[in-house]
PDB file of C-alpha atoms in Angstrom:
ATOM      1  CA  MET A   1      30.132 -22.988  22.742  1.00 50.00           C
ATOM      2  CA  SER A   2      26.604 -23.431  24.015  1.00 52.00           C
ATOM      3  CA  ALA A   3      24.276 -20.673  25.158  1.00 50.00           C
ATOM      4  CA  PRO A   4      23.679 -20.275  28.894  1.00 55.00           C
ATOM      5  CA  ALA A   5      20.610 -22.022  30.251  1.00 56.00           C
ATOM      6  CA  GLY A   6      17.448 -19.948  29.930  1.00 52.00           C
ATOM      7  CA  SER A   7      18.822 -17.643  27.242  1.00 47.00           C
ATOM      8  CA  ALA A   8      17.218 -17.447  23.851  1.00 48.00           C
ATOM      9  CA  ILE A   9      19.313 -18.205  20.830  1.00 46.00           C
ATOM     10  CA  ARG A  10      18.801 -15.542  18.213  1.00 43.00           C
ATOM     11  CA  ARG A  11      17.997 -17.089  14.903  1.00 45.00           C
ATOM     12  CA  GLY A  12      17.844 -15.458  11.486  1.00 43.00           C
ATOM     13  CA  PRO A  13      14.944 -13.386  10.208  1.00 49.00           C
ATOM     14  CA  ARG A  14      11.509 -14.908  10.643  1.00 60.00           C
ATOM     15  CA  TRP A  15      10.629 -14.676   6.951  1.00 58.00           C
ATOM     16  CA  PRO A  16      12.852 -15.803   4.103  1.00 70.00           C
ATOM     17  CA  ALA A  17      14.528 -13.211   1.939  1.00 76.00           C
ATOM     18  CA  SER A  18      12.387 -14.240  -1.037  1.00 77.00           C
ATOM     19  CA  ARG A  19       9.194 -13.253   0.804  1.00 80.00           C
ATOM     20  CA  ARG A  20      10.660  -9.898   1.848  1.00 86.00           C
ATOM     21  CA  ALA A  21      11.869  -9.305  -1.704  1.00 89.00           C
ATOM     22  CA  GLY A  22       8.459 -10.187  -3.106  1.00 89.00           C
ATOM     23  CA  ARG A  23       6.778  -7.745  -0.772  1.00 93.00           C
ATOM     24  CA  ALA A  24       9.269  -5.013  -1.592  1.00 94.00           C
ATOM     25  CA  ILE A  25       8.619  -5.617  -5.290  1.00 95.00           C
ATOM     26  CA  THR A  26       4.858  -5.409  -4.650  1.00 95.00           C
ATOM     27  CA  VAL A  27       5.233  -2.028  -2.913  1.00 97.00           C
ATOM     28  CA  ALA A  28       7.532  -0.808  -5.695  1.00 97.00           C
ATOM     29  CA  ALA A  29       5.079  -1.988  -8.375  1.00 96.00           C
ATOM     30  CA  ALA A  30       2.162  -0.255  -6.648  1.00 97.00           C
ATOM     31  CA  THR A  31       4.197   2.956  -6.411  1.00 97.00           C
ATOM     32  CA  THR A  32       5.345   2.736 -10.019  1.00 97.00           C
ATOM     33  CA  SER A  33       1.780   2.106 -11.203  1.00 97.00           C
ATOM     34  CA  ALA A  34       0.513   5.189  -9.382  1.00 96.00           C
ATOM     35  CA  LEU A  35       3.324   7.275 -10.846  1.00 96.00           C
ATOM     36  CA  LEU A  36       2.587   5.935 -14.338  1.00 96.00           C
ATOM     37  CA  LEU A  37      -1.081   6.876 -13.963  1.00 94.00           C
ATOM     38  CA  TRP A  38      -0.050  10.327 -12.736  1.00 94.00           C
ATOM     39  CA  SER A  39       2.176  10.723 -15.813  1.00 94.00           C
ATOM     40  CA  ILE A  40      -0.572   9.685 -18.211  1.00 93.00           C
ATOM     41  CA  ASP A  41      -3.054  12.020 -16.549  1.00 87.00           C
ATOM     42  CA  SER A  42      -0.596  14.913 -16.603  1.00 86.00           C
ATOM     43  CA  TRP A  43       0.330  14.337 -20.251  1.00 90.00           C
ATOM     44  CA  SER A  44      -3.330  14.142 -21.214  1.00 87.00           C
ATOM     45  CA  GLY A  45      -3.909  17.603 -19.773  1.00 85.00           C
ATOM     46  CA  ILE A  46      -5.656  16.719 -16.522  1.00 85.00           C
ATOM     47  CA  ALA A  47      -4.564  19.217 -13.877  1.00 82.00           C
ATOM     48  CA  LEU A  48      -4.340  17.117 -10.755  1.00 88.00           C
ATOM     49  CA  THR A  49      -5.403  19.577  -8.091  1.00 87.00           C
ATOM     50  CA  THR A  50      -7.342  19.247  -4.858  1.00 87.00           C
ATOM     51  CA  ARG A  51      -9.170  21.771  -2.769  1.00 84.00           C
ATOM     52  CA  GLN A  52      -8.088  22.136   0.864  1.00 82.00           C
ATOM     53  CA  GLY A  53     -10.477  24.703   2.286  1.00 82.00           C
ATOM     54  CA  GLU A  54      -9.875  27.878   0.289  1.00 86.00           C
ATOM     55  CA  THR A  55      -6.573  26.743  -1.212  1.00 89.00           C
ATOM     56  CA  VAL A  56      -6.028  24.652  -4.311  1.00 88.00           C
ATOM     57  CA  GLN A  57      -3.097  22.271  -4.115  1.00 88.00           C
ATOM     58  CA  SER A  58      -1.371  20.691  -7.096  1.00 90.00           C
ATOM     59  CA  ILE A  59      -0.514  16.998  -6.835  1.00 91.00           C
ATOM     60  CA  GLY A  60       2.962  16.333  -8.158  1.00 93.00           C
ATOM     61  CA  PRO A  61       4.936  13.148  -8.698  1.00 95.00           C
ATOM     62  CA  THR A  62       6.670  13.426  -5.323  1.00 96.00           C
ATOM     63  CA  ALA A  63       3.345  13.452  -3.485  1.00 94.00           C
ATOM     64  CA  VAL A  64       2.168  10.434  -5.482  1.00 95.00           C
ATOM     65  CA  VAL A  65       5.332   8.436  -4.716  1.00 97.00           C
ATOM     66  CA  ILE A  66       5.365   9.359  -1.020  1.00 97.00           C
ATOM     67  CA  ALA A  67       1.674   8.518  -0.582  1.00 96.00           C
ATOM     68  CA  ALA A  68       2.078   5.139  -2.289  1.00 97.00           C
ATOM     69  CA  LEU A  69       5.214   4.275  -0.295  1.00 98.00           C
ATOM     70  CA  VAL A  70       3.575   5.262   2.997  1.00 97.00           C
ATOM     71  CA  ALA A  71       0.526   3.149   2.140  1.00 97.00           C
ATOM     72  CA  GLY A  72       2.807   0.245   1.208  1.00 97.00           C
ATOM     73  CA  ALA A  73       4.832   0.504   4.415  1.00 97.00           C
ATOM     74  CA  ALA A  74       1.677   0.686   6.529  1.00 97.00           C
ATOM     75  CA  ALA A  75       0.150  -2.291   4.734  1.00 97.00           C
ATOM     76  CA  TRP A  76       3.342  -4.349   5.090  1.00 95.00           C
ATOM     77  CA  THR A  77       3.546  -3.511   8.794  1.00 96.00           C
ATOM     78  CA  LEU A  78      -0.093  -4.474   9.340  1.00 97.00           C
ATOM     79  CA  LEU A  79       0.413  -7.783   7.548  1.00 95.00           C
ATOM     80  CA  ALA A  80       3.578  -8.540   9.551  1.00 94.00           C
ATOM     81  CA  ILE A  81       1.724  -7.912  12.805  1.00 95.00           C
ATOM     82  CA  LEU A  82      -1.213 -10.053  11.739  1.00 96.00           C
ATOM     83  CA  GLU A  83       1.097 -12.908  10.723  1.00 93.00           C
ATOM     84  CA  ARG A  84       2.350 -13.036  14.288  1.00 94.00           C
ATOM     85  CA  THR A  85      -0.983 -12.625  16.049  1.00 94.00           C
ATOM     86  CA  VAL A  86      -3.937 -14.118  14.151  1.00 94.00           C
ATOM     87  CA  ARG A  87      -4.806 -17.487  12.746  1.00 94.00           C
ATOM     88  CA  HIS A  88      -5.689 -16.380   9.185  1.00 94.00           C
ATOM     89  CA  PRO A  89      -3.500 -13.337   8.567  1.00 95.00           C
ATOM     90  CA  ALA A  90      -4.094 -12.987   4.813  1.00 94.00           C
ATOM     91  CA  ARG A  91      -7.858 -13.028   5.148  1.00 95.00           C
ATOM     92  CA  THR A  92      -7.797 -10.625   8.096  1.00 96.00           C
ATOM     93  CA  TYR A  93      -5.333  -8.369   6.275  1.00 97.00           C
ATOM     94  CA  ARG A  94      -7.454  -8.268   3.142  1.00 96.00           C
ATOM     95  CA  ILE A  95     -10.577  -7.362   5.113  1.00 97.00           C
ATOM     96  CA  ILE A  96      -8.850  -4.572   7.032  1.00 97.00           C
ATOM     97  CA  ALA A  97      -7.018  -3.267   3.969  1.00 97.00           C
ATOM     98  CA  SER A  98     -10.231  -3.259   1.917  1.00 97.00           C
ATOM     99  CA  VAL A  99     -12.022  -1.209   4.572  1.00 97.00           C
ATOM    100  CA  VAL A 100      -9.099   1.235   4.714  1.00 96.00           C
ATOM    101  CA  LEU A 101      -9.138   1.496   0.909  1.00 96.00           C
ATOM    102  CA  LEU A 102     -12.866   2.244   0.916  1.00 95.00           C
ATOM    103  CA  LEU A 103     -12.354   4.946   3.547  1.00 95.00           C
ATOM    104  CA  SER A 104      -9.440   6.429   1.609  1.00 92.00           C
ATOM    105  CA  LEU A 105     -11.673   6.921  -1.422  1.00 92.00           C
ATOM    106  CA  ALA A 106     -13.016  10.054   0.278  1.00 90.00           C
ATOM    107  CA  GLY A 107      -9.667  11.685  -0.590  1.00 85.00           C
ATOM    108  CA  PRO A 108     -10.240  11.817  -4.360  1.00 86.00           C
ATOM    109  CA  LEU A 109     -13.530  13.625  -3.748  1.00 85.00           C
ATOM    110  CA  THR A 110     -11.500  16.752  -2.961  1.00 82.00           C
ATOM    111  CA  GLY A 111     -10.409  16.938  -6.606  1.00 83.00           C
ATOM    112  CA  THR A 112     -11.266  20.214  -8.293  1.00 85.00           C
ATOM    113  CA  ASP A 113     -13.035  18.632 -11.284  1.00 87.00           C
ATOM    114  CA  LEU A 114     -14.376  15.309 -12.517  1.00 89.00           C
ATOM    115  CA  GLY A 115     -11.189  14.425 -14.428  1.00 87.00           C
ATOM    116  CA  THR A 116      -9.067  14.952 -11.332  1.00 89.00           C
ATOM    117  CA  ARG A 117     -11.450  12.963  -9.153  1.00 90.00           C
ATOM    118  CA  LEU A 118     -11.402  10.040 -11.577  1.00 91.00           C
ATOM    119  CA  ALA A 119      -7.603  10.167 -11.925  1.00 91.00           C
ATOM    120  CA  LEU A 120      -7.115  10.179  -8.143  1.00 91.00           C
ATOM    121  CA  LEU A 121      -9.694   7.429  -7.754  1.00 94.00           C
ATOM    122  CA  GLY A 122      -7.771   5.345 -10.298  1.00 93.00           C
ATOM    123  CA  MET A 123      -4.495   5.858  -8.428  1.00 94.00           C
ATOM    124  CA  HIS A 124      -6.088   4.927  -5.081  1.00 94.00           C
ATOM    125  CA  LEU A 125      -7.665   1.788  -6.491  1.00 96.00           C
ATOM    126  CA  THR A 126      -4.499   0.743  -8.338  1.00 96.00           C
ATOM    127  CA  VAL A 127      -2.257   1.054  -5.278  1.00 97.00           C
ATOM    128  CA  GLY A 128      -4.885  -0.505  -3.007  1.00 97.00           C
ATOM    129  CA  ALA A 129      -5.501  -3.483  -5.276  1.00 96.00           C
ATOM    130  CA  ALA A 130      -1.780  -4.139  -5.706  1.00 96.00           C
ATOM    131  CA  LEU A 131      -1.205  -4.092  -1.953  1.00 97.00           C
ATOM    132  CA  ILE A 132      -4.324  -6.085  -1.050  1.00 96.00           C
ATOM    133  CA  ILE A 133      -3.677  -8.797  -3.620  1.00 95.00           C
ATOM    134  CA  GLY A 134       0.111  -8.786  -3.806  1.00 94.00           C
ATOM    135  CA  LEU A 135       1.453  -8.374  -0.279  1.00 94.00           C
ATOM    136  CA  PRO A 136       0.095 -11.563   1.300  1.00 92.00           C
ATOM    137  CA  GLY A 137       1.139 -13.651  -1.664  1.00 80.00           C
ATOM    138  CA  ARG A 138      -0.085 -17.180  -2.192  1.00 67.00           C
ATOM    139  CA  ARG A 139       1.446 -18.911   0.828  1.00 57.00           C
ATOM    140  CA  CYS A 140       0.221 -16.573   3.518  1.00 49.00           C
ATOM    141  CA  GLY A 141      -2.591 -18.307   5.460  1.00 47.00           C
TER     142      GLY A 141
END
């Protein structure tokens, strides 16, 4: 049976399952890397704490995982939008994501000591690099 004139035929997903799977793996790898760094820092005796005004807040594994997953979801969404709207989505994505990463580096400065600041900086850079390099993949123009 044919579709009525003027109606759009819904086709499958725009991107193949392999691309979606690759991006999901990239987000999972970035999250796992951040959690691994958190574990190493915690085991080595670095108390991951930040100062929020007068309060000191401990950074636990749940916060690390949630932050990395939120960053991954936001990055994936940005890339998906750019792939539909700009001519060179990977290049544009990498520029925007790099600027966002640089701005996010202000967060680790709230660490209560140098060890915490360096640990948080390492987690930010690890997640950011994984998402900036890994999400667009090789075929994204």
